[in-house]
Amino acid sequence: MPEPPVILAKGTGAATAAGHAGTASGGPGGAKVFAPWNDPDAKPLVEFRSVTKLFGEVAAVDDLSLKIYPREFFALLGPSGCGKTTLMRMLAGFESPTHGEIWLDGKELTGTPPNRRPVNMMFQAYALFPHLSVADNIAFGLRRDGLPKGEVAERVEQMLALVQLHGLATRRPHQLSGGQRQRVALARSLAKRPKMLLLDEPLGALDKKLREQTQFELVSIQERLGTTFLIVTHDQDEAMTVADRIAVMDQGRLVQVAPPAQIYEYPTSRYVADFLGDVNLIEGRVAAMAAENARLTWCEGRPDFTCPANPDLKPGDTAWFGIRPEKVAIDKDMPPDRPGQNAVEGTVWDIGYVGNLSTYHVKLDDGQMVRAQVANRVHLARREISWEDRVWLSWGKDDGVLLAR
Amino acid sequence: MRRFTWFNATSITLGFVFLYLPIILLVIYSFNDSRLVTVWGGFSGRWYGEALRNDAFLSAAWNTLQVALVTATVATVLGTLAAIVLVRGGRFLGRTLFGGMVYAPLVMPEVITGLSLLLLFVSLDVPRGLMTIMLAHITFAMCYASVVISARLVSFDRSLEEAALDLGCNQFSAFLRVTLPNILPSIIAAWLLSFTLSLDDLVIASFTSGPGATTLPMRIYSQVRLGVTPEINALSSMLVGLVTVGVIVASLISKRAETRRLAAERAAR
Amino acid sequence: MRGGGWGRRTLIAIPYAWLLVLFLAPFLIVLRISLSDFAISQPPYSPVLDLPACFGEADLPAAEGEAPDLLSCLGGWADQFWGLVEEWDFDNYIWLTQDNIYWLSYITSLEIAAVSTLLILLIGYPIAYGMARAPKAWQPTLLMLVILPFWTSFLIRVYAWISILKTEGLLNQFLQGIGLLDEPLVILGTNTAVYIGIVYSYLPFMVLPLYATLVKMDESLLEAAQDLGCTRFTAFWLVTIPLSIPGIVAGSMLVFIPAVGEFVVPDLLGGSETLMIGRTLWTEFFGNRDWPVASAVAIILLLVLVVPIVLFQRHQDRAQEAGR
C-alpha cells in the first residue's frame, strides 16, 4: 500500500488574511499561519543569489535574489519577455546563469545537468511524448531512475488517481482532450516526487472555464502533496488564485514579492499597481508627511488629498496617488464631510457597462480622468447617473496608496 | 473556401498524363511479342523470361543491390548525424562550409561529382570497384538523407527533449528514447530515398567503377546506346513495377496509421 | 546539444570529415589536375599528390598574405611563383578557349537549361496550384503521384521516350494514324527531344517545392485581396505569385543547376549536334581520355554554376531558419 499523500494544515485563506493585514506572522486569533517568509529562521528550499543571465548584450535576468520556502506555492508573474521563464529554466537546468548562484536544498546547482536535479517541470505545451501511452509517459522518469517494475506500476496508479485519469492509461496523448493532457503532464512531472515542481504557463492552453476549475485543483493537489510549486504565468488572476506569494517581474528584476492580497492592496510601485488589476493614478506633489498620514497637492486651488504615509517621500517630492476604481464612491450630491475623507467633483465622460459592473469615467476639472466602479444593484433603466452629469467622487484616506515610483 | 476549378482539374490531369504516359507505354510494349519494339506483334511475356535468364543483367543487378543496401544504410546513419549537426549543432567553426557541403551535392551536376571522386580515388591509389561506387554513392545520398531528416527535426518540438532531460535522461538517451522514435518515419524515408538514388545512378557509378564492377544502370545504358530492345523494356518494367509497388505499399501503411490516428482523435473529443 | 562537450565535437566531426574528404578534397584535386601538363597527367596516371614538391615554401607567404611579409620576401617569392606557373601550366584552359566546341557546349547547355527551366515553371505551376487547391482528401494521393516518378529510375524514364520519339515511333504512328501527318516528324536526335526529355524528367523537382509553398498559403489572403478590389486574376498575380517566389526560386535552382550539366538526356535523346557540356566532358574523359582537359571543363562549369549554387544555398539556409 502506498503511503497516503501528506495532508498539510496550510490554509490559503489564512495566508490571505495575514497578507491583507500587512502584518508580520501571526494572524487573527493567534492561529499558526503559513508565512515562512516572515520567519527569519526559516530555511529556504531555493535561493537565487544575485543571478544574472545575459543573452548576448541583453540581460534576461538582472542581478536577481529570491528565496522560496518549502511547501510554498510561488508565482512568477510578469509580461512576456520579463525574464520569468528564463529564471525558471535556470532552476530546471536548461539555462545556466551568467553570474550568481542558485541553491537548492543546501546545494549549489551550477553545473548539475537537468537530469540530475531534484526538480521537475511541467512544460508549457505539456511536451507529452507522442509515441508513448499515458502510463508510459508517467512512468518515463521513474524508469530512468531504475525503479523496480512493481513500484513503477504502483506509482503510476497513484498518479493516475491523483489527477483522476483512471481508465485512460493506455491512451496515446493525441487521443486525449486538452484538459486530460494537462493532467497527464502534471502527473508525469509529479511522479518522481520532485522537491520542487516547476510549472511553465501550465493552463495557458485551456479555455477560461476549464482554467478556473483547474486552478483550484492545482491548489488542492499542492496542499495534499506538500510539494513546493513554482508557477510562471502572465495571467494575474491565475497568480492571485493559486499562489501563496507572487513575485512581479519587469525587465529581469523583481519589482515586488508579496502575498496576493498585499500585492493588490499595497503595491509599492505604479508598475505593480497597474499590472495587477485596474488603478487610478493621480500625480501630485507631497505637501506634508506625518507618521500616519500624508497630504498630496494634486491641483492648484483644490483641497489636498489625505492619504497614507510613505516613508520614502518627503514634502516637495513628486508622487502618485493610486486607488482601485472599486474603492471610489460616486454620488450626484456632495457627500457629507467626514474626517479623512477625500471628495472631488467632475463630469461623467463615459460609462462602461459589463453587466454586473459599471465603470464611470469621470473627468476632473483639471482634465485628469478617474474611474469609479460600481456593482449594478439596480436595473440599468433606473440608473441615476448619466453622461455629462456633474458628480462627486469620494474615498476614505486609507483606501489608496501613495507611490514614490 | 478553396475553389477547385475546371482549370485546376485540367492542369492536374494533363500534368499526370504527361508524367505517366511514357512509363505506361513502356510497360505495355514490354509485353509486345515482336522484336520490333514499336510494332505491336501480340501479347507475350517472353521478354521477361529472356531478361531474367540474362546472366549479365543478373550479375549487374546483384552488384547494384549490394551497393544500394550498403549505401542506404551508411548514408542514413551519416545523414542523421549531419541533420543533427545542422539543426541542433549551434554555432561552430566552419558551420557555413558544412551547410554548403550538405546542400551543394543536391544540385551538383553528376559529371562533376563523378569526375572529382574518380580523381580522388586515383590519386590516393584506391583500387576501383564496388567499394569506390559505394563511397561515392554514400557521399551524395547522405546529403539527401540529411535534408529529409533535418526537415523533420526542425519541426520536432524541442521541449519534448527537454522534458526527457528533466525526467532523468542524459543527452544521448533523450535522443534515443524520445527524438529517434519520433523522427523514425523520416529516417525510413531517408533510407528508401538513398536506396533508390543508389539504385538509379548511372553517371557517378560509371566514373567511379572499376573492372568487373558493372551496375544495372551501367549495363542498361550500354545496351540502350545500341538501340531499344524488348529485353530492356521488360527489365525496366520490372524495376518500375518493383518501385511502384514499394512506394504504394509504404504510403498505404502510413495512410492507415494516419486514418487510425485521426479516428482516435475524433473519439477523444 | 548544449555546451562544447567531447560528444558534440565527435558528432560534428564524423559527417564533417566525410564530406571534407569525399566532397571538398576531390574538387581541389580536379583543380590541381586541370592545371597540370597533358603528358604527365595522362593515364596511367602517376604523380598527383606531390603538392609539397611544387608548392613547397611558396605556400607560406601566400597563406599569410600580409603586406609587410610580402614585400620583404617578394624577391624570392615572386621567382618561386613564376616557377610554379611554369610547372602548373594553364595550357588546358587556353586549349578550351581555342576550340569552339567548348564555348558552344557551355552556351548551349546554359541556353537549354534556362529555356527548360522556364518551360518547366510554366507547366509545373498550374499543376502545383491545382494540387494545392484540390480537396484535402486527394492531396496525399496527388503528392504521391508526383513523387513516384522521382523514385523510378531517371535512366528508364528517359529511355521510355526513345520508342515514343523515334521516326517510326509511337508518336508518329499516332499522328499518322489519325491523319494529321503524312510524313513522320524527326524528333529523336534533335534539340526538341532534349527539351522534352529535360522537361519530363525534371518536372517533379519544380512541382514539389511549388506545391509546398502554395499549400501553406493562407486562403484568407486571397479573400482579403478580392475584398479590397482585386479580381481573381489580379489577386493571383499580386498575392499568390509573390508569395510563392521562395518555391519558384527553389524549384528553378533544383532544375537549372543539374540540367546545365545533364548527360543522360542529351546523350540518349539528342543528336550529334546537341553539344551539352556534360556530354562534352564525358567524351573528353571516356573517349579522348584527356583527364586534364576534362578537369578544366569541370572547373569552368563549376565557376559558371557558383552563383546559382550559392543562391540555392542561401535559400536553403533561410528555409531552415524559418522552420525553426
CSV table of N, CA and C in Angstrom, one decimal, chain B residues 175-225:
chain,number,residue,atom,x,y,z
B,175,PHE,N,17.9,11.5,-26.8
B,175,PHE,CA,17.8,11.4,-28.3
B,175,PHE,C,17.2,10.0,-28.6
B,176,LEU,N,17.8,9.0,-28.0
B,176,LEU,CA,17.4,7.6,-28.3
B,176,LEU,C,16.0,7.3,-28.0
B,177,ARG,N,15.5,7.8,-26.8
B,177,ARG,CA,14.2,7.4,-26.3
B,177,ARG,C,13.1,8.3,-26.8
B,178,VAL,N,13.4,9.5,-27.1
B,178,VAL,CA,12.3,10.4,-27.4
B,178,VAL,C,12.5,11.0,-28.9
B,179,THR,N,13.6,11.5,-29.2
B,179,THR,CA,13.7,12.1,-30.6
B,179,THR,C,13.7,11.0,-31.7
B,180,LEU,N,14.5,10.0,-31.5
B,180,LEU,CA,14.6,9.0,-32.5
B,180,LEU,C,13.2,8.3,-32.9
B,181,PRO,N,12.4,7.9,-31.9
B,181,PRO,CA,11.1,7.3,-32.2
B,181,PRO,C,10.2,8.2,-32.9
B,182,ASN,N,10.4,9.5,-32.7
B,182,ASN,CA,9.5,10.5,-33.3
B,182,ASN,C,10.0,10.9,-34.7
B,183,ILE,N,11.3,10.8,-35.0
B,183,ILE,CA,11.7,11.1,-36.4
B,183,ILE,C,11.9,9.9,-37.2
B,184,LEU,N,11.5,8.7,-36.6
B,184,LEU,CA,11.7,7.5,-37.3
B,184,LEU,C,11.1,7.4,-38.8
B,185,PRO,N,9.9,7.9,-39.0
B,185,PRO,CA,9.4,7.9,-40.3
B,185,PRO,C,10.3,8.6,-41.3
B,186,SER,N,10.9,9.8,-40.9
B,186,SER,CA,11.8,10.5,-41.8
B,186,SER,C,13.1,9.7,-42.1
B,187,ILE,N,13.5,8.9,-41.0
B,187,ILE,CA,14.7,8.2,-41.2
B,187,ILE,C,14.5,7.0,-42.2
B,188,ILE,N,13.3,6.4,-42.1
B,188,ILE,CA,13.0,5.3,-43.0
B,188,ILE,C,12.9,5.9,-44.4
B,189,ALA,N,12.2,7.1,-44.5
B,189,ALA,CA,12.1,7.7,-45.9
B,189,ALA,C,13.5,8.0,-46.4
B,190,ALA,N,14.4,8.5,-45.5
B,190,ALA,CA,15.8,8.8,-46.0
B,190,ALA,C,16.5,7.5,-46.5
B,191,TRP,N,16.2,6.4,-45.8
B,191,TRP,CA,16.9,5.1,-46.2
B,191,TRP,C,16.4,4.7,-47.6
B,192,LEU,N,15.0,4.8,-47.7
B,192,LEU,CA,14.5,4.4,-49.0
B,192,LEU,C,15.0,5.3,-50.1
B,193,LEU,N,15.0,6.6,-49.8
B,193,LEU,CA,15.5,7.5,-50.9
B,193,LEU,C,16.9,7.2,-51.2
B,194,SER,N,17.8,7.0,-50.2
B,194,SER,CA,19.2,6.7,-50.5
B,194,SER,C,19.3,5.4,-51.3
B,195,PHE,N,18.4,4.5,-51.0
B,195,PHE,CA,18.5,3.2,-51.7
B,195,PHE,C,18.1,3.4,-53.2
B,196,THR,N,17.1,4.1,-53.4
B,196,THR,CA,16.7,4.3,-54.9
B,196,THR,C,17.7,5.2,-55.6
B,197,LEU,N,18.2,6.2,-54.9
B,197,LEU,CA,19.2,7.0,-55.6
B,197,LEU,C,20.4,6.2,-56.0
B,198,SER,N,20.8,5.3,-55.1
B,198,SER,CA,22.0,4.5,-55.5
B,198,SER,C,21.6,3.5,-56.6
B,199,LEU,N,20.4,3.0,-56.5
B,199,LEU,CA,19.9,2.0,-57.5
B,199,LEU,C,19.8,2.6,-58.9
B,200,ASP,N,19.5,3.9,-59.0
B,200,ASP,CA,19.3,4.6,-60.2
B,200,ASP,C,20.5,5.2,-60.9
B,201,ASP,N,21.6,5.4,-60.1
B,201,ASP,CA,22.6,6.2,-60.5
B,201,ASP,C,23.4,5.6,-61.7
B,202,LEU,N,23.6,6.3,-62.7
B,202,LEU,CA,24.4,5.9,-63.9
B,202,LEU,C,25.8,6.6,-63.9
B,203,VAL,N,25.7,7.9,-63.9
B,203,VAL,CA,26.9,8.8,-64.2
B,203,VAL,C,28.0,8.6,-63.2
B,204,ILE,N,27.6,8.7,-61.9
B,204,ILE,CA,28.7,8.7,-60.9
B,204,ILE,C,29.3,7.3,-60.8
B,205,ALA,N,28.4,6.3,-60.9
B,205,ALA,CA,28.9,4.9,-60.9
B,205,ALA,C,29.8,4.6,-62.1
B,206,SER,N,29.5,5.2,-63.3
B,206,SER,CA,30.3,5.0,-64.4
B,206,SER,C,31.7,5.5,-64.2
B,207,PHE,N,31.8,6.7,-63.5
B,207,PHE,CA,33.1,7.3,-63.3
B,207,PHE,C,33.9,6.5,-62.2
B,208,THR,N,33.2,6.0,-61.2
B,208,THR,CA,34.0,5.5,-60.1
B,208,THR,C,34.1,4.0,-60.1
B,209,SER,N,33.5,3.3,-61.1
B,209,SER,CA,33.6,1.9,-61.0
B,209,SER,C,34.9,1.4,-61.6
B,210,GLY,N,35.2,0.1,-61.4
B,210,GLY,CA,36.4,-0.5,-61.9
B,210,GLY,C,36.0,-1.7,-62.7
B,211,PRO,N,37.0,-2.4,-63.1
B,211,PRO,CA,36.7,-3.7,-63.9
B,211,PRO,C,35.9,-4.6,-63.1
B,212,GLY,N,34.9,-5.2,-63.7
B,212,GLY,CA,34.1,-6.2,-63.1
B,212,GLY,C,33.0,-5.6,-62.2
B,213,ALA,N,33.0,-4.3,-62.0
B,213,ALA,CA,32.0,-3.7,-61.1
B,213,ALA,C,31.0,-2.9,-61.9
B,214,THR,N,30.2,-3.7,-62.7
B,214,THR,CA,29.2,-3.0,-63.5
B,214,THR,C,27.9,-3.1,-62.8
B,215,THR,N,27.2,-1.9,-62.7
B,215,THR,CA,25.9,-1.9,-62.1
B,215,THR,C,24.8,-2.0,-63.1
B,216,LEU,N,23.6,-2.2,-62.7
B,216,LEU,CA,22.5,-2.4,-63.6
B,216,LEU,C,22.3,-1.2,-64.5
B,217,PRO,N,22.3,0.0,-64.0
B,217,PRO,CA,22.1,1.2,-64.9
B,217,PRO,C,23.2,1.3,-65.9
B,218,MET,N,24.4,0.9,-65.5
B,218,MET,CA,25.5,0.9,-66.5
B,218,MET,C,25.3,-0.1,-67.6
B,219,ARG,N,24.8,-1.3,-67.2
B,219,ARG,CA,24.5,-2.3,-68.2
B,219,ARG,C,23.4,-1.9,-69.1
B,220,ILE,N,22.3,-1.3,-68.5
B,220,ILE,CA,21.2,-0.9,-69.3
B,220,ILE,C,21.7,0.2,-70.3
B,221,TYR,N,22.5,1.1,-69.8
B,221,TYR,CA,22.9,2.2,-70.6
B,221,TYR,C,23.7,1.7,-71.8
B,222,SER,N,24.6,0.8,-71.6
B,222,SER,CA,25.4,0.3,-72.7
B,222,SER,C,24.6,-0.4,-73.7
B,223,GLN,N,23.5,-1.1,-73.3
B,223,GLN,CA,22.6,-1.7,-74.2
B,223,GLN,C,21.8,-0.7,-75.0
B,224,VAL,N,21.3,0.3,-74.2
B,224,VAL,CA,20.4,1.3,-74.8
B,224,VAL,C,21.1,2.1,-75.9
B,225,ARG,N,22.3,2.4,-75.7
B,225,ARG,CA,23.1,3.1,-76.7
B,225,ARG,C,23.0,2.4,-78.0
